[in-house]
Amino acid sequence: DTGVSQDPRHKITKRGQNVTFRCDPISEHNRLYWYRQTLGQGPEFLTYFQNEAQLEKSRLLSDRFSAERPKGSFSTLEIQRTEQGDSAMYLCASSSSGTRVNQPQHFGDGTRLSIL
Amino acid sequence: AQKITQTQPGMFVQEKEAVTLDCTYDTSDQSYGLFWYKQPSSGEMIFLIYQGSYDEQNATEGRYSLNFQKARKSANLVISASQLGDSAMYFCAMGPTGNQFYFGTGTSLTVIP
């Protein structure tokens, strides 16, 4: 049983560059979440997919951010024209179907983004 | 508005003792879940325990139990018989509100030998 996989683990880039992260959820999970976590804070919700449909986006998700989940399997999160404030850990989580209220999310190890 | 409040930035506990980590939440939803996660220094988020808003009994998972007081909107985590490996950040989370889950700012627990 493989868990949630995220790639890359670390990304260092210059301000203004575009970056893309990938998340492979647990195979039978149809729900997928992206979070951002900065130092000393808890994860902040960014967006939610159920299968391939993006059902919710946080106000934190500016127009420089876009997420996709083609075919309802893996997901990508792209940040265009990166800014210093984008430096954070980006976490992906997935959960199974069933009553949403009682399904715990399983997290990947995250992608740590550093903007130079 | 802050949905989840964890008022203890740092806690210390003696090995083999019990410790309670506080969590209060704010929601007008009738149906919601409360979750606790552990984040060791290595960074991964590990699910520990879940409590549903309609569950009448407090949840337990091994050494973890959740002290759920719905009227007070609190969901405290109790760790019994603390071990050195319990040293980590602990996050309380609630959801879904719409499709969103909210996390607190976390409590750093240090277990002293």
Tab-separated table of C-alpha atoms in Angstrom:
chain	number	residue	atom	x	y	z
A	1	ASP	CA	0.000	0.000	0.000
A	2	THR	CA	1.651	3.207	-1.136
A	3	GLY	CA	0.772	6.441	0.505
A	4	VAL	CA	0.382	9.892	-1.006
A	5	SER	CA	3.412	10.741	-3.099
A	6	GLN	CA	4.605	14.250	-3.909
A	7	ASP	CA	7.278	15.339	-6.313
A	8	PRO	CA	9.662	17.071	-6.045
A	9	ARG	CA	10.502	17.089	-2.335
A	10	HIS	CA	12.341	20.362	-2.648
A	11	LYS	CA	12.237	23.111	-5.248
A	12	ILE	CA	14.474	26.151	-5.309
A	13	THR	CA	13.774	28.749	-7.943
A	14	LYS	CA	14.267	32.391	-8.710
A	15	ARG	CA	11.525	34.924	-8.228
A	16	GLY	CA	9.396	35.246	-11.324
A	17	GLN	CA	9.830	31.666	-12.501
A	18	ASN	CA	7.005	29.174	-12.882
A	19	VAL	CA	6.952	25.966	-10.852
A	20	THR	CA	4.800	22.849	-10.999
A	21	PHE	CA	4.299	20.255	-8.297
A	22	ARG	CA	2.803	16.809	-8.656
A	23	CYS	CA	0.742	14.760	-6.238
A	24	ASP	CA	-0.176	11.094	-6.605
A	25	PRO	CA	-2.929	10.244	-4.115
A	26	ILE	CA	-3.671	6.854	-2.652
A	27	SER	CA	-5.100	4.965	-5.599
A	28	GLU	CA	-8.618	4.331	-4.298
A	29	HIS	CA	-9.063	7.851	-2.939
A	30	ASN	CA	-11.331	10.108	-4.981
A	31	ARG	CA	-10.835	13.244	-2.891
A	32	LEU	CA	-7.691	15.332	-3.147
A	33	TYR	CA	-6.673	18.463	-1.279
A	34	TRP	CA	-3.830	20.948	-1.595
A	35	TYR	CA	-2.589	22.908	1.419
A	36	ARG	CA	0.143	25.422	2.063
A	37	GLN	CA	2.069	25.413	5.320
A	38	THR	CA	4.419	28.170	6.416
A	39	LEU	CA	6.818	27.983	9.348
A	40	GLY	CA	5.051	27.883	12.686
A	41	GLN	CA	1.585	27.583	11.158
A	42	GLY	CA	-0.863	24.831	10.466
A	43	PRO	CA	-1.783	23.806	6.937
A	44	GLU	CA	-3.959	26.318	5.067
A	45	PHE	CA	-6.503	24.975	2.616
A	46	LEU	CA	-5.882	25.874	-1.022
A	47	THR	CA	-8.142	23.721	-3.161
A	48	TYR	CA	-10.213	20.532	-3.273
A	49	PHE	CA	-10.929	18.000	-6.013
A	50	GLN	CA	-13.515	15.288	-6.071
A	51	ASN	CA	-12.445	12.989	-8.854
A	52	GLU	CA	-11.458	15.350	-11.678
A	53	ALA	CA	-13.728	18.208	-10.603
A	54	GLN	CA	-12.220	21.129	-8.730
A	55	LEU	CA	-15.035	21.887	-6.317
A	56	GLU	CA	-13.523	24.538	-4.088
A	57	LYS	CA	-10.753	27.098	-4.174
A	58	SER	CA	-9.596	29.208	-1.269
A	59	ARG	CA	-9.329	32.968	-1.515
A	60	LEU	CA	-5.637	32.323	-0.794
A	61	LEU	CA	-5.377	30.856	-4.280
A	62	SER	CA	-4.526	33.882	-6.410
A	63	ASP	CA	-4.776	33.837	-10.182
A	64	ARG	CA	-1.088	32.888	-10.296
A	65	PHE	CA	-2.011	29.487	-8.873
A	66	SER	CA	-3.719	26.782	-10.878
A	67	ALA	CA	-4.435	23.187	-10.040
A	68	GLU	CA	-5.605	20.313	-12.171
A	69	ARG	CA	-6.533	16.717	-11.697
A	70	PRO	CA	-6.979	15.195	-15.130
A	71	LYS	CA	-8.726	11.820	-15.160
A	72	GLY	CA	-9.224	12.040	-11.417
A	73	SER	CA	-5.881	10.488	-10.575
A	74	PHE	CA	-2.746	12.562	-10.012
A	75	SER	CA	-2.915	16.305	-9.519
A	76	THR	CA	-0.627	19.186	-10.366
A	77	LEU	CA	-0.291	22.570	-8.717
A	78	GLU	CA	1.336	25.297	-10.776
A	79	ILE	CA	2.507	28.648	-9.503
A	80	GLN	CA	3.256	31.246	-12.157
A	81	ARG	CA	5.540	34.261	-11.662
A	82	THR	CA	6.623	33.105	-8.219
A	83	GLU	CA	7.026	35.656	-5.439
A	84	GLN	CA	8.989	35.584	-2.194
A	85	GLY	CA	5.777	35.051	-0.266
A	86	ASP	CA	5.181	31.781	-2.087
A	87	SER	CA	8.001	30.153	-0.132
A	88	ALA	CA	6.302	27.434	1.904
A	89	MET	CA	5.663	23.738	2.192
A	90	TYR	CA	2.941	22.599	-0.209
A	91	LEU	CA	1.078	19.584	1.085
A	92	CYS	CA	-1.210	17.251	-0.782
A	93	ALA	CA	-3.727	15.033	0.971
A	94	SER	CA	-6.267	12.494	-0.166
A	95	SER	CA	-9.228	10.767	1.375
A	96	SER	CA	-11.651	8.083	0.378
A	97	SER	CA	-15.280	8.357	-0.590
A	98	GLY	CA	-18.013	7.955	1.941
A	99	THR	CA	-19.320	10.477	4.371
A	100	ARG	CA	-16.885	13.372	4.094
A	101	VAL	CA	-17.218	14.311	7.695
A	102	ASN	CA	-15.505	11.181	8.937
A	103	GLN	CA	-12.857	10.494	6.361
A	104	PRO	CA	-9.374	11.387	7.580
A	105	GLN	CA	-7.001	12.883	5.085
A	106	HIS	CA	-3.736	11.146	4.373
A	107	PHE	CA	-0.902	13.527	3.648
A	108	GLY	CA	2.132	13.326	1.444
A	109	ASP	CA	5.539	14.448	2.622
A	110	GLY	CA	5.118	17.802	0.885
A	111	THR	CA	7.114	19.899	-1.538
A	112	ARG	CA	9.206	22.591	0.070
A	113	LEU	CA	9.426	25.635	-2.203
A	114	SER	CA	12.145	28.228	-1.704
A	115	ILE	CA	12.124	31.412	-3.747
A	116	LEU	CA	15.475	33.141	-4.135
B	1	ALA	CA	-12.455	34.308	11.618
B	2	GLN	CA	-10.320	31.750	13.350
B	3	LYS	CA	-12.026	28.391	13.136
B	4	ILE	CA	-9.591	26.358	15.234
B	5	THR	CA	-7.751	27.665	18.271
B	6	GLN	CA	-4.848	25.918	19.935
B	7	THR	CA	-3.727	28.098	22.828
B	8	GLN	CA	-0.659	26.130	23.873
B	9	PRO	CA	2.294	26.913	21.594
B	10	GLY	CA	4.528	24.548	23.566
B	11	MET	CA	4.025	21.831	26.144
B	12	PHE	CA	6.400	19.668	28.155
B	13	VAL	CA	5.564	16.309	29.683
B	14	GLN	CA	7.564	13.770	31.631
B	15	GLU	CA	7.976	10.400	29.964
B	16	LYS	CA	5.216	7.938	30.980
B	17	GLU	CA	2.931	10.762	32.149
B	18	ALA	CA	-0.310	11.828	30.472
B	19	VAL	CA	-0.712	15.151	28.698
B	20	THR	CA	-3.713	17.091	27.373
B	21	LEU	CA	-3.462	19.306	24.304
B	22	ASP	CA	-6.233	21.860	24.019
B	23	CYS	CA	-8.342	22.630	20.974
B	24	THR	CA	-11.416	24.801	20.613
B	25	TYR	CA	-13.335	25.341	17.406
B	26	ASP	CA	-15.955	27.583	15.918
B	27	THR	CA	-18.642	26.447	13.533
B	28	SER	CA	-22.346	26.833	12.943
B	29	ASP	CA	-22.541	23.508	11.119
B	30	GLN	CA	-24.382	20.657	12.754
B	31	SER	CA	-22.359	17.918	11.108
B	32	TYR	CA	-18.592	18.108	11.198
B	33	GLY	CA	-15.538	16.124	12.078
B	34	LEU	CA	-12.666	16.873	14.404
B	35	PHE	CA	-9.245	15.431	13.694
B	36	TRP	CA	-5.842	15.414	15.328
B	37	TYR	CA	-2.615	15.081	13.376
B	38	LYS	CA	0.977	14.659	14.486
B	39	GLN	CA	3.830	16.287	12.573
B	40	PRO	CA	7.292	15.120	13.640
B	41	SER	CA	10.368	17.146	12.770
B	42	SER	CA	10.661	15.091	9.592
B	43	GLY	CA	7.572	16.923	8.339
B	44	GLU	CA	4.970	14.284	7.477
B	45	MET	CA	1.428	14.754	8.795
B	46	ILE	CA	0.205	11.639	10.565
B	47	PHE	CA	-3.487	11.124	11.296
B	48	LEU	CA	-4.094	10.202	14.936
B	49	ILE	CA	-7.762	10.281	15.852
B	50	TYR	CA	-11.195	11.405	14.674
B	51	GLN	CA	-14.394	12.526	16.434
B	52	GLY	CA	-17.709	13.113	14.715
B	53	SER	CA	-20.007	15.850	15.903
B	54	TYR	CA	-22.804	13.356	16.424
B	55	ASP	CA	-20.689	10.798	18.236
B	56	GLU	CA	-21.820	10.512	21.817
B	57	GLN	CA	-18.768	8.671	23.057
B	58	ASN	CA	-15.287	10.111	23.113
B	59	ALA	CA	-12.991	8.588	20.505
B	60	THR	CA	-10.027	6.477	21.549
B	61	GLU	CA	-7.145	5.080	19.516
B	62	GLY	CA	-4.552	3.264	21.558
B	63	ARG	CA	-2.823	5.820	23.782
B	64	TYR	CA	-4.787	8.674	22.199
B	65	SER	CA	-8.200	9.788	23.342
B	66	LEU	CA	-10.260	12.797	22.398
B	67	ASN	CA	-12.109	14.682	25.128
B	68	PHE	CA	-15.058	16.050	23.170
B	69	GLN	CA	-17.262	18.664	24.833
B	70	LYS	CA	-19.693	19.788	22.172
B	71	ALA	CA	-21.405	22.536	24.150
B	72	ARG	CA	-18.034	24.119	24.893
B	73	LYS	CA	-16.832	23.460	21.336
B	74	SER	CA	-13.690	21.824	22.561
B	75	ALA	CA	-11.885	18.712	21.350
B	76	ASN	CA	-8.846	18.149	23.500
B	77	LEU	CA	-6.340	15.400	22.738
B	78	VAL	CA	-5.156	13.272	25.639
B	79	ILE	CA	-1.974	11.255	25.217
B	80	SER	CA	-1.463	8.690	27.946
B	81	ALA	CA	1.870	7.152	28.966
B	82	SER	CA	3.934	9.610	26.919
B	83	GLN	CA	6.910	8.268	25.005
B	84	LEU	CA	9.983	10.058	23.686
B	85	GLY	CA	8.704	9.456	20.162
B	86	ASP	CA	5.629	11.543	20.933
B	87	SER	CA	7.734	14.712	20.728
B	88	ALA	CA	6.292	16.541	17.730
B	89	MET	CA	3.887	19.247	16.593
B	90	TYR	CA	0.237	18.382	17.056
B	91	PHE	CA	-2.496	19.951	14.962
B	92	CYS	CA	-6.225	19.996	15.571
B	93	ALA	CA	-8.413	20.202	12.476
B	94	MET	CA	-12.110	20.543	11.730
B	95	GLY	CA	-14.222	20.084	8.692
B	96	PRO	CA	-15.631	20.023	6.257
B	97	THR	CA	-17.113	23.499	6.149
B	98	GLY	CA	-18.286	23.484	2.604
B	99	ASN	CA	-15.371	21.515	1.262
B	100	GLN	CA	-12.724	23.114	3.435
B	101	PHE	CA	-10.873	21.796	6.423
B	102	TYR	CA	-9.353	24.151	8.972
B	103	PHE	CA	-6.226	23.531	11.007
B	104	GLY	CA	-5.022	25.191	14.174
B	105	THR	CA	-1.571	26.695	14.627
B	106	GLY	CA	-0.378	23.632	16.469
B	107	THR	CA	1.144	22.704	19.811
B	108	SER	CA	4.756	21.638	20.108
B	109	LEU	CA	5.039	18.746	22.552
B	110	THR	CA	8.338	17.805	24.120
B	111	VAL	CA	8.609	14.603	26.127
B	112	ILE	CA	11.298	14.767	28.795
B	113	PRO	CA	13.110	11.555	29.732
